[in-house]
């Protein structure tokens, strides 16, 4: 390929509207560029424990938290390996690609998986969840796994309703929640909602690079851990609790904690956590208003069809029949330097996703929506023009 044939890279800064990883504030980027320190130094210990307390405040728990070097999938595996034994059964509530991924991981670890099936556009029926628990009179099910915010479908699953189903049936199963694309963007209340293990990661609402993950763990879950026999070493909570920092069987990724310290400051002190949630709700409504306007003229539609379960951190957009979402995304990227999320699993090519979580404001959202509309026009995607005006009206 000659220089003249090389695809032209658009000028200007990349507009990153992917649902994860997310945009990182400049002050967090600068904080992570901290010089190397000894993780055994008491001065670093002060930073570490301050971050641990901050994570507990975001999780809204006073119980245990364990951290790992790895993405959210690492925290998933740690959760399963520390709580269950070979042949144990987990009940997974279907919500999309990531609920399926959690089920496949459990199967690979030797755990039996039962699923409460669901229409990905509507979400799981809580009556079906309660029925599955009520039918398990022998309490074979040891844990219930739910993705709080399903990134692939743009859907939030109300965890208090899952807890209510457990309580109504008197079922003793552990409640496991994936908070990877919700924590720091949607309100999450681990202790109040009776969550026994909450899985989280650094690269979304916490506005950090990918590579730090963690699990909030209840006292009930720690008791279950004592009898878990699944193989584990690096992820072993018992071994971690004997370490000075109660996490990381090996080198501690110190740079992350300087970044996390700044991220927590931005969320809790500079903006205020409730204002963070309100901002996400406001921006999400604007995105949905634009998509709902575009849906005229047989245009793209919101993938999630249950308004009470709309996600405030990511919107999945269903493309019209015959229109390839990945082709459209390439137009947006190659022509206009706009990065959008693609469809995952069976939704590949059928949807694109707009992330609206983390370090984000109104100009960034409006710029993204204007460019999406421009890319639809260039790519020949049917739609009703004026989605940006609808978003402005929602914001105003």
mmCIF file of C-alpha atoms in Angstrom:
data_model
loop_
_atom_site.group_PDB
_atom_site.id
_atom_site.type_symbol
_atom_site.label_atom_id
_atom_site.label_comp_id
_atom_site.label_asym_id
_atom_site.label_seq_id
_atom_site.Cartn_x
_atom_site.Cartn_y
_atom_site.Cartn_z
ATOM 1 C CA UNK A 1 0.000 0.000 0.000
ATOM 2 C CA UNK A 2 1.423 3.378 -0.979
ATOM 3 C CA UNK A 3 1.294 6.466 1.196
ATOM 4 C CA UNK A 4 -1.448 7.875 -1.003
ATOM 5 C CA UNK A 5 -3.547 4.715 -0.426
ATOM 6 C CA UNK A 6 -3.191 4.773 3.356
ATOM 7 C CA UNK A 7 -6.537 5.655 4.978
ATOM 8 C CA UNK A 8 -6.550 9.276 6.042
ATOM 9 C CA UNK A 9 -6.615 9.719 9.792
ATOM 10 C CA UNK A 10 -8.997 12.490 10.817
ATOM 11 C CA UNK A 11 -7.394 15.435 12.551
ATOM 12 C CA UNK A 12 -8.298 16.551 16.039
ATOM 13 C CA UNK A 13 -8.683 14.601 19.245
ATOM 14 C CA UNK A 14 -10.333 11.183 19.244
ATOM 15 C CA UNK A 15 -13.944 11.460 20.401
ATOM 16 C CA UNK A 16 -14.214 8.413 22.614
ATOM 17 C CA UNK A 17 -17.826 7.363 23.223
ATOM 18 C CA UNK A 18 -17.138 3.709 23.914
ATOM 19 C CA UNK A 19 -18.726 2.221 27.049
ATOM 20 C CA UNK A 20 -15.414 1.003 28.415
ATOM 21 C CA UNK A 21 -12.685 1.689 28.977
ATOM 22 C CA UNK A 22 -13.781 5.270 29.409
ATOM 23 C CA UNK A 23 -12.281 8.738 29.218
ATOM 24 C CA UNK A 24 -9.757 9.431 31.979
ATOM 25 C CA UNK A 25 -9.618 12.930 33.527
ATOM 26 C CA UNK A 26 -6.325 14.703 32.929
ATOM 27 C CA UNK A 27 -5.707 15.032 36.675
ATOM 28 C CA UNK A 28 -6.118 11.255 37.088
ATOM 29 C CA UNK A 29 -3.747 10.593 34.186
ATOM 30 C CA UNK A 30 -1.178 12.865 35.804
ATOM 31 C CA UNK A 31 -1.668 11.194 39.183
ATOM 32 C CA UNK A 32 -1.041 7.725 37.728
ATOM 33 C CA UNK A 33 2.260 9.020 36.296
ATOM 34 C CA UNK A 34 3.666 8.925 39.828
ATOM 35 C CA UNK A 35 7.249 7.796 40.280
ATOM 36 C CA UNK A 36 7.824 4.267 41.531
ATOM 37 C CA UNK A 37 7.518 3.768 45.272
ATOM 38 C CA UNK A 38 8.026 0.846 47.628
ATOM 39 C CA UNK A 39 4.594 -0.608 48.322
ATOM 40 C CA UNK A 40 5.835 -1.597 51.796
ATOM 41 C CA UNK A 41 6.622 2.042 52.598
ATOM 42 C CA UNK A 42 4.285 3.394 55.310
ATOM 43 C CA UNK A 43 3.802 6.549 53.230
ATOM 44 C CA UNK A 44 2.287 4.459 50.429
ATOM 45 C CA UNK A 45 0.272 2.550 53.003
ATOM 46 C CA UNK A 46 -1.514 5.783 53.882
ATOM 47 C CA UNK A 47 -2.519 6.240 50.236
ATOM 48 C CA UNK A 48 -3.549 2.600 49.922
ATOM 49 C CA UNK A 49 -5.786 2.514 52.993
ATOM 50 C CA UNK A 50 -7.363 5.847 52.084
ATOM 51 C CA UNK A 51 -8.238 4.363 48.679
ATOM 52 C CA UNK A 52 -9.599 1.210 50.302
ATOM 53 C CA UNK A 53 -11.892 3.283 52.507
ATOM 54 C CA UNK A 54 -12.932 5.315 49.473
ATOM 55 C CA UNK A 55 -13.837 2.170 47.543
ATOM 56 C CA UNK A 56 -15.956 1.036 50.466
ATOM 57 C CA UNK A 57 -17.783 4.350 50.428
ATOM 58 C CA UNK A 58 -18.512 4.013 46.695
ATOM 59 C CA UNK A 59 -19.676 0.407 47.205
ATOM 60 C CA UNK A 60 -21.565 1.577 50.300
ATOM 61 C CA UNK A 61 -20.221 -1.222 52.442
ATOM 62 C CA UNK A 62 -18.417 -1.540 55.752
ATOM 63 C CA UNK A 63 -17.388 -5.125 55.014
ATOM 64 C CA UNK A 64 -14.303 -6.546 53.280
ATOM 65 C CA UNK A 65 -12.767 -5.573 49.928
ATOM 66 C CA UNK A 66 -10.075 -7.549 48.087
ATOM 67 C CA UNK A 67 -8.123 -6.157 45.123
ATOM 68 C CA UNK A 68 -6.342 -7.779 42.174
ATOM 69 C CA UNK A 69 -4.134 -6.820 39.279
ATOM 70 C CA UNK A 70 -6.436 -7.703 36.378
ATOM 71 C CA UNK A 71 -9.589 -6.581 34.615
ATOM 72 C CA UNK A 72 -13.107 -7.220 35.857
ATOM 73 C CA UNK A 73 -12.913 -10.794 34.594
ATOM 74 C CA UNK A 74 -10.189 -11.427 37.185
ATOM 75 C CA UNK A 75 -12.519 -10.250 39.949
ATOM 76 C CA UNK A 76 -15.281 -12.483 38.545
ATOM 77 C CA UNK A 77 -13.008 -15.515 38.764
ATOM 78 C CA UNK A 78 -11.840 -14.572 42.252
ATOM 79 C CA UNK A 79 -15.456 -14.300 43.367
ATOM 80 C CA UNK A 80 -16.414 -17.731 42.062
ATOM 81 C CA UNK A 81 -13.216 -19.513 43.127
ATOM 82 C CA UNK A 82 -13.381 -18.183 46.673
ATOM 83 C CA UNK A 83 -17.054 -18.885 47.306
ATOM 84 C CA UNK A 84 -17.908 -22.160 45.577
ATOM 85 C CA UNK A 85 -16.752 -25.748 45.287
ATOM 86 C CA UNK A 86 -16.714 -28.177 42.331
ATOM 87 C CA UNK A 87 -20.249 -29.300 41.550
ATOM 88 C CA UNK A 88 -21.924 -26.385 43.343
ATOM 89 C CA UNK A 89 -24.747 -24.668 41.467
ATOM 90 C CA UNK A 90 -25.054 -20.990 40.593
ATOM 91 C CA UNK A 91 -28.260 -19.436 39.262
ATOM 92 C CA UNK A 92 -27.399 -16.805 36.618
ATOM 93 C CA UNK A 93 -30.002 -14.223 35.634
ATOM 94 C CA UNK A 94 -29.758 -13.734 31.876
ATOM 95 C CA UNK A 95 -29.297 -10.111 30.814
ATOM 96 C CA UNK A 96 -26.996 -10.227 27.793
ATOM 97 C CA UNK A 97 -23.463 -11.021 26.714
ATOM 98 C CA UNK A 98 -21.840 -10.525 30.112
ATOM 99 C CA UNK A 99 -24.294 -12.663 32.060
ATOM 100 C CA UNK A 100 -23.539 -15.407 29.529
ATOM 101 C CA UNK A 101 -19.802 -14.839 29.997
ATOM 102 C CA UNK A 102 -20.140 -15.225 33.745
ATOM 103 C CA UNK A 103 -22.003 -18.493 33.204
ATOM 104 C CA UNK A 104 -19.329 -19.822 30.837
ATOM 105 C CA UNK A 105 -16.617 -18.955 33.336
ATOM 106 C CA UNK A 106 -18.484 -20.823 36.081
ATOM 107 C CA UNK A 107 -18.834 -23.868 33.827
ATOM 108 C CA UNK A 108 -15.102 -23.817 33.062
ATOM 109 C CA UNK A 109 -14.388 -23.789 36.797
ATOM 110 C CA UNK A 110 -16.503 -26.913 37.369
ATOM 111 C CA UNK A 111 -19.583 -25.141 38.695
ATOM 112 C CA UNK A 112 -23.069 -26.201 37.612
ATOM 113 C CA UNK A 113 -24.973 -23.348 35.998
ATOM 114 C CA UNK A 114 -28.724 -22.818 35.959
ATOM 115 C CA UNK A 115 -30.096 -19.842 34.041
ATOM 116 C CA UNK A 116 -33.236 -17.793 34.372
ATOM 117 C CA UNK A 117 -33.723 -17.020 30.663
ATOM 118 C CA UNK A 118 -34.776 -13.575 29.515
ATOM 119 C CA UNK A 119 -35.569 -11.539 26.435
ATOM 120 C CA UNK A 120 -32.469 -9.358 26.088
ATOM 121 C CA UNK A 121 -34.601 -6.367 25.115
ATOM 122 C CA UNK A 122 -36.940 -6.570 28.112
ATOM 123 C CA UNK A 123 -34.854 -8.105 30.876
ATOM 124 C CA UNK A 124 -35.420 -10.910 33.327
ATOM 125 C CA UNK A 125 -38.859 -11.484 34.877
ATOM 126 C CA UNK A 126 -38.499 -11.294 38.658
ATOM 127 C CA UNK A 127 -41.455 -13.663 39.077
ATOM 128 C CA UNK A 128 -39.424 -16.263 37.176
ATOM 129 C CA UNK A 129 -36.448 -15.616 39.467
ATOM 130 C CA UNK A 130 -38.607 -16.158 42.537
ATOM 131 C CA UNK A 131 -40.131 -19.283 41.007
ATOM 132 C CA UNK A 132 -36.696 -20.775 40.330
ATOM 133 C CA UNK A 133 -35.644 -20.129 43.918
ATOM 134 C CA UNK A 134 -38.912 -21.462 45.352
ATOM 135 C CA UNK A 135 -38.536 -24.656 43.306
ATOM 136 C CA UNK A 136 -35.101 -25.273 44.832
ATOM 137 C CA UNK A 137 -36.459 -26.742 48.074
ATOM 138 C CA UNK A 138 -33.215 -28.601 48.718
ATOM 139 C CA UNK A 139 -31.173 -25.384 48.401
ATOM 140 C CA UNK A 140 -28.916 -26.862 45.743
ATOM 141 C CA UNK A 141 -28.347 -23.335 44.416
ATOM 142 C CA UNK A 142 -25.460 -21.828 46.378
ATOM 143 C CA UNK A 143 -25.305 -18.426 44.668
ATOM 144 C CA UNK A 144 -27.335 -16.122 42.433
ATOM 145 C CA UNK A 145 -25.376 -14.048 39.889
ATOM 146 C CA UNK A 146 -26.754 -10.816 38.446
ATOM 147 C CA UNK A 147 -25.162 -8.140 36.261
ATOM 148 C CA UNK A 148 -26.286 -4.832 37.762
ATOM 149 C CA UNK A 149 -25.746 -2.965 34.498
ATOM 150 C CA UNK A 150 -25.547 -5.097 31.347
ATOM 151 C CA UNK A 151 -23.182 -3.204 29.054
ATOM 152 C CA UNK A 152 -24.079 -5.202 25.955
ATOM 153 C CA UNK A 153 -27.801 -4.372 26.046
ATOM 154 C CA UNK A 154 -27.906 -1.019 27.813
ATOM 155 C CA UNK A 155 -30.017 -2.427 30.623
ATOM 156 C CA UNK A 156 -29.999 -2.033 34.403
ATOM 157 C CA UNK A 157 -31.238 -4.949 36.503
ATOM 158 C CA UNK A 158 -32.724 -3.833 39.873
ATOM 159 C CA UNK A 159 -30.746 -5.745 42.468
ATOM 160 C CA UNK A 160 -33.133 -4.944 45.366
ATOM 161 C CA UNK A 161 -35.786 -6.940 43.484
ATOM 162 C CA UNK A 162 -33.432 -9.926 43.288
ATOM 163 C CA UNK A 163 -32.779 -9.645 47.007
ATOM 164 C CA UNK A 164 -36.558 -9.482 47.562
ATOM 165 C CA UNK A 165 -36.987 -12.733 45.619
ATOM 166 C CA UNK A 166 -34.369 -14.431 47.801
ATOM 167 C CA UNK A 167 -35.967 -13.126 50.980
ATOM 168 C CA UNK A 168 -39.504 -14.032 49.896
ATOM 169 C CA UNK A 169 -38.500 -17.652 49.376
ATOM 170 C CA UNK A 170 -36.220 -17.798 52.411
ATOM 171 C CA UNK A 171 -33.435 -18.999 50.148
ATOM 172 C CA UNK A 172 -29.934 -18.882 51.692
ATOM 173 C CA UNK A 173 -28.011 -18.505 48.404
ATOM 174 C CA UNK A 174 -25.312 -15.849 48.189
ATOM 175 C CA UNK A 175 -26.171 -12.807 46.066
ATOM 176 C CA UNK A 176 -23.349 -11.943 43.645
ATOM 177 C CA UNK A 177 -23.458 -8.697 41.671
ATOM 178 C CA UNK A 178 -21.369 -7.456 38.757
ATOM 179 C CA UNK A 179 -20.954 -3.681 39.205
ATOM 180 C CA UNK A 180 -18.286 -3.219 36.529
ATOM 181 C CA UNK A 181 -20.256 -0.763 34.365
ATOM 182 C CA UNK A 182 -22.413 0.644 37.166
ATOM 183 C CA UNK A 183 -20.142 1.480 40.095
ATOM 184 C CA UNK A 184 -19.446 5.194 40.262
ATOM 185 C CA UNK A 185 -22.109 5.874 37.619
ATOM 186 C CA UNK A 186 -25.280 4.368 39.110
ATOM 187 C CA UNK A 187 -26.135 4.218 42.768
ATOM 188 C CA UNK A 188 -25.043 0.920 44.298
ATOM 189 C CA UNK A 189 -25.705 -0.071 47.914
ATOM 190 C CA UNK A 190 -23.946 -3.311 48.753
ATOM 191 C CA UNK A 191 -24.892 -3.584 52.430
ATOM 192 C CA UNK A 192 -28.408 -2.151 52.152
ATOM 193 C CA UNK A 193 -29.281 -4.446 49.236
ATOM 194 C CA UNK A 194 -27.847 -7.546 50.910
ATOM 195 C CA UNK A 195 -25.205 -8.182 48.249
ATOM 196 C CA UNK A 196 -22.695 -10.815 49.347
ATOM 197 C CA UNK A 197 -20.043 -10.230 46.668
ATOM 198 C CA UNK A 198 -19.769 -7.173 44.419
ATOM 199 C CA UNK A 199 -17.393 -7.383 41.459
ATOM 200 C CA UNK A 200 -15.900 -4.124 40.158
ATOM 201 C CA UNK A 201 -13.198 -2.759 37.874
ATOM 202 C CA UNK A 202 -11.171 0.398 37.421
ATOM 203 C CA UNK A 203 -11.839 1.301 33.802
ATOM 204 C CA UNK A 204 -15.398 2.621 33.778
ATOM 205 C CA UNK A 205 -17.088 4.796 36.377
ATOM 206 C CA UNK A 206 -13.917 5.041 38.447
ATOM 207 C CA UNK A 207 -12.218 6.721 35.447
ATOM 208 C CA UNK A 208 -8.918 4.808 35.642
ATOM 209 C CA UNK A 209 -6.891 2.722 33.185
ATOM 210 C CA UNK A 210 -7.855 -0.937 32.838
ATOM 211 C CA UNK A 211 -6.073 -3.378 35.115
ATOM 212 C CA UNK A 212 -7.270 -2.967 38.706
ATOM 213 C CA UNK A 213 -10.272 -4.942 39.927
ATOM 214 C CA UNK A 214 -11.805 -5.767 43.259
ATOM 215 C CA UNK A 215 -14.507 -7.682 45.101
ATOM 216 C CA UNK A 216 -16.573 -6.381 47.982
ATOM 217 C CA UNK A 217 -17.294 -9.338 50.261
ATOM 218 C CA UNK A 218 -19.909 -9.729 53.000
ATOM 219 C CA UNK A 219 -19.354 -11.484 56.313
ATOM 220 C CA UNK A 220 -21.749 -14.202 55.128
ATOM 221 C CA UNK A 221 -19.621 -14.686 52.003
ATOM 222 C CA UNK A 222 -16.420 -14.896 54.053
ATOM 223 C CA UNK A 223 -18.030 -17.686 56.059
ATOM 224 C CA UNK A 224 -18.863 -19.510 52.817
ATOM 225 C CA UNK A 225 -15.268 -18.977 51.658
ATOM 226 C CA UNK A 226 -14.020 -21.096 54.557
ATOM 227 C CA UNK A 227 -15.525 -24.226 52.979
ATOM 228 C CA UNK A 228 -14.778 -23.430 49.322
ATOM 229 C CA UNK A 229 -12.598 -26.065 47.661
ATOM 230 C CA UNK A 230 -12.181 -24.689 44.134
ATOM 231 C CA UNK A 231 -8.458 -24.308 43.293
ATOM 232 C CA UNK A 232 -7.067 -20.807 43.857
ATOM 233 C CA UNK A 233 -3.740 -19.250 44.642
ATOM 234 C CA UNK A 234 -3.263 -15.661 43.475
ATOM 235 C CA UNK A 235 -6.959 -14.981 44.154
ATOM 236 C CA UNK A 236 -7.073 -16.732 47.545
ATOM 237 C CA UNK A 237 -8.765 -14.427 50.062
ATOM 238 C CA UNK A 238 -7.427 -16.405 53.039
ATOM 239 C CA UNK A 239 -3.876 -15.829 51.860
ATOM 240 C CA UNK A 240 -4.619 -12.183 51.088
ATOM 241 C CA UNK A 241 -5.912 -11.550 54.609
ATOM 242 C CA UNK A 242 -2.493 -12.545 55.954
ATOM 243 C CA UNK A 243 -0.752 -9.909 53.805
ATOM 244 C CA UNK A 244 0.001 -6.448 55.252
ATOM 245 C CA UNK A 245 -2.331 -4.800 52.701
ATOM 246 C CA UNK A 246 -4.883 -7.652 52.750
ATOM 247 C CA UNK A 247 -4.725 -8.010 48.951
ATOM 248 C CA UNK A 248 -2.283 -8.788 46.124
ATOM 249 C CA UNK A 249 -0.248 -11.968 46.452
ATOM 250 C CA UNK A 250 2.730 -10.268 44.838
ATOM 251 C CA UNK A 251 3.659 -6.805 43.656
ATOM 252 C CA UNK A 252 1.128 -4.059 44.324
ATOM 253 C CA UNK A 253 0.384 -1.819 41.272
ATOM 254 C CA UNK A 254 1.182 1.393 43.156
ATOM 255 C CA UNK A 255 0.487 3.810 40.285
ATOM 256 C CA UNK A 256 -3.182 2.821 40.254
ATOM 257 C CA UNK A 257 -3.640 3.999 43.815
ATOM 258 C CA UNK A 258 -2.344 7.493 43.173
ATOM 259 C CA UNK A 259 -4.811 7.657 40.283
ATOM 260 C CA UNK A 260 -7.628 6.176 42.382
ATOM 261 C CA UNK A 261 -6.933 8.690 45.140
ATOM 262 C CA UNK A 262 -7.492 11.506 42.633
ATOM 263 C CA UNK A 263 -10.543 9.834 41.093
ATOM 264 C CA UNK A 264 -12.150 9.497 44.520
ATOM 265 C CA UNK A 265 -11.392 13.165 45.223
ATOM 266 C CA UNK A 266 -13.105 14.201 41.999
ATOM 267 C CA UNK A 267 -16.195 12.099 42.691
ATOM 268 C CA UNK A 268 -16.625 12.692 46.403
ATOM 269 C CA UNK A 269 -15.221 16.158 47.053
ATOM 270 C CA UNK A 270 -15.183 18.118 43.817
ATOM 271 C CA UNK A 271 -18.536 16.938 42.418
ATOM 272 C CA UNK A 272 -20.239 14.917 45.141
ATOM 273 C CA UNK A 273 -21.360 11.337 44.596
ATOM 274 C CA UNK A 274 -25.073 12.140 44.366
ATOM 275 C CA UNK A 275 -24.274 14.796 41.753
ATOM 276 C CA UNK A 276 -22.245 12.201 39.831
ATOM 277 C CA UNK A 277 -25.310 9.955 39.658
ATOM 278 C CA UNK A 278 -27.557 12.883 38.689
ATOM 279 C CA UNK A 279 -25.159 13.865 35.889
ATOM 280 C CA UNK A 280 -25.201 10.338 34.493
ATOM 281 C CA UNK A 281 -29.004 10.293 34.583
ATOM 282 C CA UNK A 282 -29.197 13.671 32.841
ATOM 283 C CA UNK A 283 -26.782 12.756 30.057
ATOM 284 C CA UNK A 284 -28.364 9.324 29.563
ATOM 285 C CA UNK A 285 -31.798 10.892 29.091
ATOM 286 C CA UNK A 286 -30.362 13.172 26.420
ATOM 287 C CA UNK A 287 -28.870 10.232 24.537
ATOM 288 C CA UNK A 288 -32.118 8.286 24.696
ATOM 289 C CA UNK A 289 -34.095 11.333 23.519
ATOM 290 C CA UNK A 290 -31.863 11.539 20.443
ATOM 291 C CA UNK A 291 -32.182 7.834 19.645
ATOM 292 C CA UNK A 292 -35.950 7.902 20.096
ATOM 293 C CA UNK A 293 -36.132 10.823 17.653
ATOM 294 C CA UNK A 294 -33.903 9.042 15.116
ATOM 295 C CA UNK A 295 -36.182 5.993 15.270
ATOM 296 C CA UNK A 296 -38.676 7.693 12.951
ATOM 297 C CA UNK A 297 -38.464 6.841 9.256
ATOM 298 C CA UNK A 298 -37.593 3.216 10.234
ATOM 299 C CA UNK A 299 -34.435 4.468 11.902
ATOM 300 C CA UNK A 300 -32.353 3.048 14.781
ATOM 301 C CA UNK A 301 -34.150 2.234 18.027
ATOM 302 C CA UNK A 302 -33.301 1.829 21.688
ATOM 303 C CA UNK A 303 -32.414 -1.815 22.170
ATOM 304 C CA UNK A 304 -33.814 -1.882 25.707
ATOM 305 C CA UNK A 305 -37.609 -1.667 25.610
ATOM 306 C CA UNK A 306 -38.251 -1.519 29.373
ATOM 307 C CA UNK A 307 -38.092 2.155 30.447
ATOM 308 C CA UNK A 308 -37.660 1.341 34.147
ATOM 309 C CA UNK A 309 -34.516 -0.577 33.231
ATOM 310 C CA UNK A 310 -32.821 1.923 30.932
ATOM 311 C CA UNK A 311 -29.130 2.141 31.735
ATOM 312 C CA UNK A 312 -27.684 5.504 32.749
ATOM 313 C CA UNK A 313 -24.169 4.484 31.727
ATOM 314 C CA UNK A 314 -24.567 3.002 28.228
ATOM 315 C CA UNK A 315 -27.200 3.019 25.498
ATOM 316 C CA UNK A 316 -27.384 0.148 22.998
ATOM 317 C CA UNK A 317 -28.876 1.224 19.665
ATOM 318 C CA UNK A 318 -30.551 -1.364 17.425
ATOM 319 C CA UNK A 319 -29.830 -0.770 13.733
ATOM 320 C CA UNK A 320 -32.559 -1.000 11.066
ATOM 321 C CA UNK A 321 -32.894 -4.327 9.242
ATOM 322 C CA UNK A 322 -30.219 -4.727 6.586
ATOM 323 C CA UNK A 323 -27.874 -2.112 8.071
ATOM 324 C CA UNK A 324 -24.593 -3.421 9.504
ATOM 325 C CA UNK A 325 -23.740 -1.636 12.725
ATOM 326 C CA UNK A 326 -20.030 -2.382 12.377
ATOM 327 C CA UNK A 327 -19.914 -0.813 8.915
ATOM 328 C CA UNK A 328 -21.590 2.272 10.355
ATOM 329 C CA UNK A 329 -19.083 2.377 13.232
ATOM 330 C CA UNK A 330 -16.196 2.270 10.762
ATOM 331 C CA UNK A 331 -17.624 5.303 8.984
ATOM 332 C CA UNK A 332 -17.873 7.152 12.296
ATOM 333 C CA UNK A 333 -14.291 6.226 13.213
ATOM 334 C CA UNK A 334 -12.508 6.573 9.889
ATOM 335 C CA UNK A 335 -14.288 9.705 8.691
ATOM 336 C CA UNK A 336 -14.907 11.572 11.937
ATOM 337 C CA UNK A 337 -12.632 10.090 14.653
ATOM 338 C CA UNK A 338 -15.611 9.000 16.746
ATOM 339 C CA UNK A 339 -15.214 5.699 18.606
ATOM 340 C CA UNK A 340 -18.472 3.877 19.352
ATOM 341 C CA UNK A 341 -19.003 0.499 20.996
ATOM 342 C CA UNK A 342 -19.961 -2.487 18.868
ATOM 343 C CA UNK A 343 -22.457 -5.271 19.387
ATOM 344 C CA UNK A 344 -21.271 -8.229 21.472
ATOM 345 C CA UNK A 345 -22.009 -11.913 20.939
ATOM 346 C CA UNK A 346 -25.236 -12.428 18.969
ATOM 347 C CA UNK A 347 -25.661 -8.630 18.745
ATOM 348 C CA UNK A 348 -22.496 -8.193 16.650
ATOM 349 C CA UNK A 349 -23.323 -6.007 13.653
ATOM 350 C CA UNK A 350 -26.876 -5.487 14.917
ATOM 351 C CA UNK A 351 -26.297 -2.735 17.455
ATOM 352 C CA UNK A 352 -23.855 0.008 18.256
ATOM 353 C CA UNK A 353 -23.382 1.369 21.741
ATOM 354 C CA UNK A 354 -22.892 4.872 23.094
ATOM 355 C CA UNK A 355 -21.094 5.059 26.414
ATOM 356 C CA UNK A 356 -22.111 7.935 28.657
ATOM 357 C CA UNK A 357 -20.257 7.148 31.848
ATOM 358 C CA UNK A 358 -17.217 8.446 33.642
ATOM 359 C CA UNK A 359 -15.581 11.774 32.808
ATOM 360 C CA UNK A 360 -18.288 13.255 30.587
ATOM 361 C CA UNK A 361 -20.302 16.445 30.177
ATOM 362 C CA UNK A 362 -22.976 18.014 27.959
ATOM 363 C CA UNK A 363 -20.665 19.308 25.185
ATOM 364 C CA UNK A 364 -19.088 15.860 24.858
ATOM 365 C CA UNK A 365 -22.499 14.174 24.638
ATOM 366 C CA UNK A 366 -23.858 16.691 22.133
ATOM 367 C CA UNK A 367 -20.713 16.421 20.030
ATOM 368 C CA UNK A 368 -21.030 12.641 20.015
ATOM 369 C CA UNK A 369 -24.710 12.724 19.059
ATOM 370 C CA UNK A 370 -24.143 15.311 16.309
ATOM 371 C CA UNK A 371 -21.384 13.160 14.832
ATOM 372 C CA UNK A 372 -23.494 9.997 15.071
ATOM 373 C CA UNK A 373 -26.221 11.779 13.102
ATOM 374 C CA UNK A 374 -23.668 13.008 10.573
ATOM 375 C CA UNK A 375 -22.253 9.494 10.198
ATOM 376 C CA UNK A 376 -25.755 8.069 9.701
ATOM 377 C CA UNK A 377 -26.348 10.538 6.896
ATOM 378 C CA UNK A 378 -23.026 9.698 5.243
ATOM 379 C CA UNK A 379 -23.541 5.931 5.674
ATOM 380 C CA UNK A 380 -27.093 6.007 4.346
ATOM 381 C CA UNK A 381 -28.713 4.853 7.599
ATOM 382 C CA UNK A 382 -32.439 5.739 7.585
ATOM 383 C CA UNK A 383 -33.418 8.050 10.433
ATOM 384 C CA UNK A 384 -35.360 11.182 11.270
ATOM 385 C CA UNK A 385 -32.930 14.140 11.439
ATOM 386 C CA UNK A 386 -32.993 16.356 14.506
ATOM 387 C CA UNK A 387 -31.922 13.972 17.240
ATOM 388 C CA UNK A 388 -29.458 16.517 18.603
ATOM 389 C CA UNK A 389 -32.259 19.055 19.017
ATOM 390 C CA UNK A 390 -34.200 16.420 20.960
ATOM 391 C CA UNK A 391 -31.165 15.890 23.201
ATOM 392 C CA UNK A 392 -30.811 19.641 23.751
ATOM 393 C CA UNK A 393 -34.462 19.836 24.720
ATOM 394 C CA UNK A 394 -33.960 17.011 27.220
ATOM 395 C CA UNK A 395 -30.952 18.763 28.736
ATOM 396 C CA UNK A 396 -32.628 22.156 28.855
#
